[in-house]
Amino acid sequence: CITPGIYAIVGAGAVLGGITRMTVCLVVIMFEVTGGYEYVLPAMIGVMVSKWVADAFGKASIYNDLIHLKGYPHLDNKKEYSFSERASDVMTARDLTVISKQGNTMDS
């Protein structure tokens, strides 16, 4: 007999699978937490179908979209980058300033 909790597990997995694009890892985490190993196949089918539907709309997950929306620097591992400068070219020697501590205040 199928209980409503199984539908909740499959639905929650499908929603998270579609949003985060994690498949097998998500199913393993869900069933390690719940202990319902007999329902792995329906949950895996729900997660895979939701991932395929989400991939039809776009390949990026919600986390990648938020990174690009907020303008954070991000090197995508799916793209090839070529840099012409070496690290030694952009590193410069500069004078260091020592800040001494006297009591509870800092003197610069």
Short mmCIF file of N, CA, C and O in Angstrom, two decimals:
data_model
loop_
_atom_site.label_atom_id
_atom_site.label_comp_id
_atom_site.label_asym_id
_atom_site.label_seq_id
_atom_site.Cartn_x
_atom_site.Cartn_y
_atom_site.Cartn_z
N CYS A 1 0.84 -1.18 0.00
CA CYS A 1 0.00 0.00 0.00
C CYS A 1 0.89 1.25 0.00
O CYS A 1 1.91 1.30 0.68
N ILE A 2 0.50 2.22 -0.75
CA ILE A 2 1.28 3.46 -0.86
C ILE A 2 0.69 4.48 0.12
O ILE A 2 -0.49 4.73 0.13
N THR A 3 1.54 5.06 0.89
CA THR A 3 1.12 6.08 1.84
C THR A 3 1.39 7.47 1.27
O THR A 3 2.25 7.63 0.39
N PRO A 4 0.69 8.49 1.74
CA PRO A 4 0.92 9.85 1.23
C PRO A 4 2.34 10.36 1.48
O PRO A 4 2.83 11.21 0.75
N GLY A 5 3.02 9.82 2.48
CA GLY A 5 4.39 10.26 2.74
C GLY A 5 5.33 9.91 1.61
O GLY A 5 6.32 10.62 1.37
N ILE A 6 5.03 8.83 0.91
CA ILE A 6 5.88 8.44 -0.24
C ILE A 6 5.75 9.47 -1.34
O ILE A 6 6.75 9.84 -1.98
N TYR A 7 4.53 9.93 -1.58
CA TYR A 7 4.35 10.98 -2.59
C TYR A 7 5.10 12.25 -2.19
O TYR A 7 5.64 12.96 -3.04
N ALA A 8 5.12 12.54 -0.91
CA ALA A 8 5.85 13.73 -0.43
C ALA A 8 7.34 13.57 -0.65
O ALA A 8 8.02 14.52 -1.06
N ILE A 9 7.88 12.38 -0.40
CA ILE A 9 9.32 12.15 -0.61
C ILE A 9 9.66 12.26 -2.09
O ILE A 9 10.65 12.91 -2.47
N VAL A 10 8.85 11.63 -2.94
CA VAL A 10 9.11 11.68 -4.38
C VAL A 10 8.96 13.12 -4.89
O VAL A 10 9.78 13.60 -5.69
N GLY A 11 7.94 13.83 -4.42
CA GLY A 11 7.73 15.21 -4.85
C GLY A 11 8.84 16.14 -4.39
O GLY A 11 9.30 16.99 -5.15
N ALA A 12 9.26 15.99 -3.14
CA ALA A 12 10.36 16.84 -2.63
C ALA A 12 11.65 16.56 -3.39
O ALA A 12 12.40 17.48 -3.73
N GLY A 13 11.91 15.30 -3.67
CA GLY A 13 13.10 14.96 -4.45
C GLY A 13 13.03 15.50 -5.86
O GLY A 13 14.03 15.97 -6.41
N ALA A 14 11.84 15.45 -6.46
CA ALA A 14 11.69 15.97 -7.82
C ALA A 14 11.88 17.48 -7.86
O ALA A 14 12.52 18.00 -8.77
N VAL A 15 11.36 18.18 -6.87
CA VAL A 15 11.54 19.64 -6.84
C VAL A 15 13.01 19.99 -6.66
O VAL A 15 13.56 20.83 -7.38
N LEU A 16 13.66 19.36 -5.70
CA LEU A 16 15.08 19.65 -5.47
C LEU A 16 15.94 19.22 -6.66
O LEU A 16 16.92 19.88 -7.00
N GLY A 17 15.59 18.09 -7.29
CA GLY A 17 16.34 17.64 -8.46
C GLY A 17 16.22 18.60 -9.63
O GLY A 17 17.17 18.81 -10.37
N GLY A 18 15.04 19.18 -9.81
CA GLY A 18 14.86 20.13 -10.90
C GLY A 18 15.54 21.46 -10.64
O GLY A 18 16.03 22.10 -11.55
N ILE A 19 15.59 21.88 -9.38
CA ILE A 19 16.20 23.17 -9.06
C ILE A 19 17.71 23.09 -9.00
O ILE A 19 18.42 23.91 -9.56
N THR A 20 18.24 22.06 -8.31
CA THR A 20 19.68 21.99 -8.10
C THR A 20 20.40 21.14 -9.14
O THR A 20 21.63 21.18 -9.21
N ARG A 21 19.69 20.35 -9.90
CA ARG A 21 20.23 19.44 -10.93
C ARG A 21 21.12 18.36 -10.33
O ARG A 21 21.98 17.81 -11.00
N MET A 22 20.93 18.05 -9.06
CA MET A 22 21.62 16.92 -8.43
C MET A 22 20.69 15.72 -8.53
O MET A 22 19.52 15.81 -8.23
N THR A 23 21.20 14.58 -8.95
CA THR A 23 20.32 13.43 -9.15
C THR A 23 20.61 12.32 -8.15
O THR A 23 19.89 12.16 -7.19
N VAL A 24 21.63 11.56 -8.41
CA VAL A 24 21.92 10.40 -7.58
C VAL A 24 22.26 10.81 -6.15
O VAL A 24 21.79 10.20 -5.19
N CYS A 25 23.03 11.85 -6.00
CA CYS A 25 23.41 12.34 -4.68
C CYS A 25 22.17 12.72 -3.87
O CYS A 25 22.06 12.40 -2.69
N LEU A 26 21.23 13.38 -4.51
CA LEU A 26 20.00 13.79 -3.84
C LEU A 26 19.19 12.58 -3.38
O LEU A 26 18.69 12.55 -2.26
N VAL A 27 19.06 11.58 -4.23
CA VAL A 27 18.29 10.39 -3.86
C VAL A 27 18.97 9.65 -2.71
O VAL A 27 18.30 9.21 -1.77
N VAL A 28 20.28 9.54 -2.75
CA VAL A 28 21.00 8.86 -1.67
C VAL A 28 20.83 9.62 -0.35
O VAL A 28 20.58 9.01 0.69
N ILE A 29 20.95 10.93 -0.37
CA ILE A 29 20.78 11.72 0.85
C ILE A 29 19.37 11.57 1.39
O ILE A 29 19.17 11.39 2.60
N MET A 30 18.37 11.61 0.53
CA MET A 30 16.98 11.50 0.99
C MET A 30 16.72 10.16 1.66
O MET A 30 16.03 10.09 2.67
N PHE A 31 17.25 9.09 1.11
CA PHE A 31 16.95 7.79 1.68
C PHE A 31 17.87 7.42 2.83
O PHE A 31 17.53 6.55 3.62
N GLU A 32 18.98 8.06 2.94
CA GLU A 32 19.77 7.90 4.16
C GLU A 32 19.08 8.58 5.33
O GLU A 32 19.13 8.11 6.45
N VAL A 33 18.43 9.71 5.06
CA VAL A 33 17.73 10.44 6.12
C VAL A 33 16.43 9.75 6.51
O VAL A 33 16.12 9.58 7.68
N THR A 34 15.64 9.32 5.51
CA THR A 34 14.33 8.75 5.80
C THR A 34 14.38 7.26 6.10
O THR A 34 13.52 6.76 6.82
N GLY A 35 15.32 6.53 5.54
CA GLY A 35 15.40 5.09 5.76
C GLY A 35 14.42 4.30 4.92
O GLY A 35 14.26 3.09 5.13
N GLY A 36 13.74 4.89 3.95
CA GLY A 36 12.77 4.19 3.11
C GLY A 36 13.41 3.66 1.84
O GLY A 36 13.12 4.14 0.75
N TYR A 37 14.26 2.65 1.96
CA TYR A 37 15.03 2.16 0.82
C TYR A 37 14.18 1.43 -0.21
O TYR A 37 14.59 1.27 -1.35
N GLU A 38 12.99 0.98 0.15
CA GLU A 38 12.15 0.27 -0.82
C GLU A 38 11.53 1.20 -1.85
O GLU A 38 10.99 0.74 -2.85
N TYR A 39 11.63 2.51 -1.63
CA TYR A 39 11.06 3.48 -2.56
C TYR A 39 12.13 4.24 -3.33
O TYR A 39 11.87 5.36 -3.79
N VAL A 40 13.29 3.65 -3.48
CA VAL A 40 14.38 4.32 -4.20
C VAL A 40 14.02 4.47 -5.68
O VAL A 40 14.26 5.53 -6.27
N LEU A 41 13.47 3.45 -6.30
CA LEU A 41 13.17 3.50 -7.73
C LEU A 41 12.14 4.59 -8.08
O LEU A 41 12.39 5.37 -9.01
N PRO A 42 11.00 4.71 -7.38
CA PRO A 42 10.09 5.81 -7.72
C PRO A 42 10.72 7.19 -7.51
O PRO A 42 10.50 8.10 -8.31
N ALA A 43 11.50 7.34 -6.46
CA ALA A 43 12.14 8.63 -6.22
C ALA A 43 13.17 8.94 -7.29
O ALA A 43 13.28 10.08 -7.75
N MET A 44 13.93 7.94 -7.70
CA MET A 44 14.94 8.18 -8.73
C MET A 44 14.27 8.52 -10.06
O MET A 44 14.76 9.40 -10.77
N ILE A 45 13.16 7.88 -10.36
CA ILE A 45 12.44 8.22 -11.59
C ILE A 45 11.91 9.65 -11.52
O ILE A 45 12.03 10.42 -12.48
N GLY A 46 11.34 10.04 -10.39
CA GLY A 46 10.84 11.41 -10.23
C GLY A 46 11.94 12.45 -10.34
O GLY A 46 11.76 13.48 -10.99
N VAL A 47 13.09 12.17 -9.75
CA VAL A 47 14.22 13.11 -9.81
C VAL A 47 14.75 13.22 -11.24
O VAL A 47 15.04 14.32 -11.73
N MET A 48 14.88 12.10 -11.93
CA MET A 48 15.41 12.14 -13.29
C MET A 48 14.46 12.85 -14.25
O MET A 48 14.89 13.62 -15.10
N VAL A 49 13.16 12.59 -14.11
CA VAL A 49 12.20 13.27 -14.99
C VAL A 49 12.22 14.78 -14.73
O VAL A 49 12.19 15.58 -15.67
N SER A 50 12.29 15.18 -13.47
CA SER A 50 12.34 16.61 -13.18
C SER A 50 13.62 17.25 -13.69
O SER A 50 13.61 18.39 -14.15
N LYS A 51 14.74 16.52 -13.65
CA LYS A 51 15.98 17.06 -14.19
C LYS A 51 15.90 17.20 -15.71
O LYS A 51 16.36 18.19 -16.27
N TRP A 52 15.33 16.23 -16.38
CA TRP A 52 15.18 16.32 -17.84
C TRP A 52 14.28 17.48 -18.23
O TRP A 52 14.57 18.18 -19.20
N VAL A 53 13.20 17.68 -17.50
CA VAL A 53 12.31 18.81 -17.80
C VAL A 53 13.02 20.13 -17.54
O VAL A 53 12.93 21.08 -18.33
N ALA A 54 13.76 20.23 -16.44
CA ALA A 54 14.49 21.45 -16.14
C ALA A 54 15.59 21.71 -17.17
O ALA A 54 15.84 22.86 -17.55
N ASP A 55 16.26 20.66 -17.64
CA ASP A 55 17.29 20.82 -18.67
C ASP A 55 16.69 21.29 -19.99
O ASP A 55 17.38 21.93 -20.79
N ALA A 56 15.42 20.98 -20.23
CA ALA A 56 14.78 21.47 -21.45
C ALA A 56 14.60 22.98 -21.41
O ALA A 56 14.60 23.63 -22.45
N PHE A 57 14.49 23.56 -20.21
CA PHE A 57 14.35 25.01 -20.07
C PHE A 57 15.69 25.72 -20.03
O PHE A 57 15.78 26.88 -20.37
N GLY A 58 16.74 25.06 -19.58
CA GLY A 58 18.06 25.67 -19.50
C GLY A 58 19.00 24.74 -18.74
O GLY A 58 18.56 23.98 -17.89
N LYS A 59 20.27 24.82 -19.04
CA LYS A 59 21.23 23.89 -18.45
C LYS A 59 21.75 24.32 -17.08
O LYS A 59 22.25 23.52 -16.32
N ALA A 60 21.66 25.59 -16.74
CA ALA A 60 22.25 26.07 -15.49
C ALA A 60 21.31 25.80 -14.32
O ALA A 60 20.09 25.86 -14.45
N SER A 61 21.92 25.52 -13.17
CA SER A 61 21.12 25.33 -11.96
C SER A 61 20.79 26.69 -11.36
O SER A 61 21.28 27.72 -11.79
N ILE A 62 19.98 26.69 -10.32
CA ILE A 62 19.60 27.94 -9.67
C ILE A 62 20.82 28.61 -9.03
O ILE A 62 20.90 29.83 -8.97
N TYR A 63 21.78 27.82 -8.59
CA TYR A 63 22.97 28.39 -7.97
C TYR A 63 23.82 29.13 -8.99
O TYR A 63 24.34 30.21 -8.71
N ASN A 64 23.99 28.58 -10.17
CA ASN A 64 24.74 29.28 -11.22
C ASN A 64 24.01 30.55 -11.65
O ASN A 64 24.65 31.58 -11.92
N ASP A 65 22.69 30.48 -11.74
CA ASP A 65 21.93 31.67 -12.11
C ASP A 65 22.06 32.78 -11.07
O ASP A 65 22.18 33.95 -11.41
N LEU A 66 22.06 32.42 -9.80
CA LEU A 66 22.22 33.43 -8.74
C LEU A 66 23.62 34.04 -8.75
O LEU A 66 23.79 35.23 -8.50
N ILE A 67 24.64 33.24 -9.05
CA ILE A 67 26.00 33.76 -9.15
C ILE A 67 26.09 34.79 -10.27
O ILE A 67 26.65 35.88 -10.09
N HIS A 68 25.51 34.48 -11.42
CA HIS A 68 25.55 35.43 -12.54
C HIS A 68 24.67 36.64 -12.28
O HIS A 68 25.01 37.76 -12.67
N LEU A 69 23.53 36.46 -11.61
CA LEU A 69 22.63 37.56 -11.32
C LEU A 69 23.26 38.56 -10.37
O LEU A 69 23.14 39.78 -10.56
N LYS A 70 23.99 38.08 -9.37
CA LYS A 70 24.62 38.97 -8.40
C LYS A 70 25.97 39.50 -8.87
O LYS A 70 26.57 40.34 -8.22
N GLY A 71 26.46 38.99 -9.99
CA GLY A 71 27.71 39.48 -10.55
C GLY A 71 28.96 39.00 -9.86
O GLY A 71 30.00 39.66 -9.92
N TYR A 72 28.87 37.87 -9.16
CA TYR A 72 30.05 37.33 -8.50
C TYR A 72 31.01 36.73 -9.53
O TYR A 72 30.57 36.20 -10.54
N PRO A 73 32.30 36.80 -9.28
CA PRO A 73 33.24 36.18 -10.22
C PRO A 73 33.12 34.67 -10.14
O PRO A 73 33.00 34.09 -9.07
N HIS A 74 33.11 34.04 -11.29
CA HIS A 74 32.90 32.60 -11.34
C HIS A 74 33.58 32.04 -12.58
O HIS A 74 33.34 32.52 -13.70
N LEU A 75 34.43 31.05 -12.41
CA LEU A 75 35.04 30.36 -13.54
C LEU A 75 34.25 29.08 -13.77
O LEU A 75 34.28 28.16 -12.96
N ASP A 76 33.55 29.03 -14.88
CA ASP A 76 32.74 27.86 -15.20
C ASP A 76 33.65 26.74 -15.68
O ASP A 76 34.50 26.94 -16.53
N ASN A 77 33.46 25.55 -15.14
CA ASN A 77 34.32 24.43 -15.52
C ASN A 77 33.95 23.87 -16.88
O ASN A 77 34.67 23.02 -17.41
N LYS A 78 32.87 24.32 -17.48
CA LYS A 78 32.47 23.83 -18.80
C LYS A 78 33.07 24.66 -19.93
O LYS A 78 32.96 24.29 -21.08
N LYS A 79 33.68 25.79 -19.59
CA LYS A 79 34.28 26.67 -20.60
C LYS A 79 35.79 26.55 -20.53
O LYS A 79 36.37 26.25 -19.50
N GLU A 80 36.42 26.82 -21.65
CA GLU A 80 37.88 26.81 -21.73
C GLU A 80 38.38 28.24 -21.66
O GLU A 80 37.92 29.11 -22.40
N TYR A 81 39.30 28.50 -20.76
CA TYR A 81 39.86 29.84 -20.58
C TYR A 81 41.32 29.82 -20.98
O TYR A 81 42.04 28.88 -20.67
N SER A 82 41.75 30.87 -21.66
CA SER A 82 43.17 30.99 -21.96
C SER A 82 43.65 32.34 -21.44
O SER A 82 43.08 33.38 -21.74
N PHE A 83 44.68 32.26 -20.63
CA PHE A 83 45.26 33.46 -20.03
C PHE A 83 46.66 33.66 -20.59
O PHE A 83 47.43 32.72 -20.70
N SER A 84 46.97 34.90 -20.96
CA SER A 84 48.28 35.17 -21.55
C SER A 84 49.28 35.65 -20.51
O SER A 84 50.47 35.71 -20.79
N GLU A 85 48.81 36.01 -19.32
CA GLU A 85 49.71 36.52 -18.29
C GLU A 85 50.05 35.42 -17.30
O GLU A 85 49.25 34.53 -17.03
N ARG A 86 51.25 35.51 -16.79
CA ARG A 86 51.65 34.60 -15.72
C ARG A 86 51.40 35.27 -14.38
O ARG A 86 51.20 36.48 -14.30
N ALA A 87 51.40 34.49 -13.33
CA ALA A 87 51.17 35.04 -11.99
C ALA A 87 52.25 36.04 -11.60
O ALA A 87 51.99 37.04 -10.96
N SER A 88 53.48 35.78 -12.02
CA SER A 88 54.57 36.69 -11.69
C SER A 88 54.44 38.03 -12.40
O SER A 88 54.99 39.03 -11.95
N ASP A 89 53.69 38.07 -13.52
CA ASP A 89 53.50 39.33 -14.23
C ASP A 89 52.56 40.27 -13.49
O ASP A 89 52.69 41.49 -13.57
N VAL A 90 51.60 39.74 -12.78
CA VAL A 90 50.61 40.59 -12.12
C VAL A 90 50.93 40.83 -10.65
O VAL A 90 50.35 41.70 -10.02
N MET A 91 51.85 40.08 -10.09
CA MET A 91 52.24 40.28 -8.70
C MET A 91 53.33 41.35 -8.64
O MET A 91 54.29 41.30 -9.37
N THR A 92 53.14 42.32 -7.79
CA THR A 92 54.13 43.39 -7.66
C THR A 92 54.60 43.45 -6.22
O THR A 92 53.86 43.14 -5.29
N ALA A 93 55.83 43.84 -6.06
CA ALA A 93 56.38 44.02 -4.71
C ALA A 93 55.95 45.38 -4.21
O ALA A 93 56.02 46.38 -4.91
N ARG A 94 55.45 45.44 -3.00
CA ARG A 94 55.04 46.71 -2.43
C ARG A 94 55.55 46.78 -1.00
O ARG A 94 55.83 45.76 -0.36
N ASP A 95 55.66 47.99 -0.51
CA ASP A 95 56.15 48.19 0.85
C ASP A 95 55.07 47.80 1.84
O ASP A 95 53.89 48.13 1.68
N LEU A 96 55.48 47.10 2.88
CA LEU A 96 54.55 46.69 3.92
C LEU A 96 54.61 47.68 5.07
O LEU A 96 55.66 48.21 5.40
N THR A 97 53.48 47.95 5.67
CA THR A 97 53.39 48.85 6.81
C THR A 97 53.07 48.02 8.04
O THR A 97 52.15 47.21 8.03
N VAL A 98 53.83 48.24 9.10
CA VAL A 98 53.62 47.52 10.33
C VAL A 98 52.76 48.37 11.25
O VAL A 98 53.05 49.54 11.48
N ILE A 99 51.71 47.80 11.76
CA ILE A 99 50.84 48.50 12.70
C ILE A 99 51.15 47.95 14.08
O ILE A 99 51.00 46.76 14.33
N SER A 100 51.59 48.81 14.97
CA SER A 100 51.95 48.36 16.31
C SER A 100 50.78 48.51 17.25
O SER A 100 49.96 49.43 17.12
N LYS A 101 50.70 47.61 18.20
CA LYS A 101 49.62 47.65 19.17
C LYS A 101 50.17 48.12 20.51
O LYS A 101 51.15 47.58 21.01
N GLN A 102 49.53 49.12 21.07
CA GLN A 102 49.91 49.63 22.38
C GLN A 102 48.65 49.67 23.22
O GLN A 102 47.75 50.46 22.97
N GLY A 103 48.60 48.84 24.21
CA GLY A 103 47.41 48.79 25.06
C GLY A 103 46.25 48.19 24.30
O GLY A 103 46.34 47.13 23.69
N ASN A 104 45.13 48.90 24.29
CA ASN A 104 43.93 48.44 23.59
C ASN A 104 43.68 49.20 22.31
O ASN A 104 42.62 49.05 21.72
N THR A 105 44.61 50.03 21.87
CA THR A 105 44.42 50.81 20.64
C THR A 105 45.50 50.46 19.66
O THR A 105 46.57 49.96 20.00
N MET A 106 45.21 50.71 18.39
CA MET A 106 46.18 50.46 17.33
C MET A 106 46.71 51.80 16.84
O MET A 106 45.93 52.72 16.56
N ASP A 107 48.00 51.91 16.72
CA ASP A 107 48.64 53.11 16.17
C ASP A 107 49.12 52.79 14.76
O ASP A 107 49.75 51.77 14.52
N SER A 108 48.81 53.68 13.84
CA SER A 108 49.27 53.43 12.48
C SER A 108 50.42 54.34 12.12
O SER A 108 50.62 55.37 12.65
#
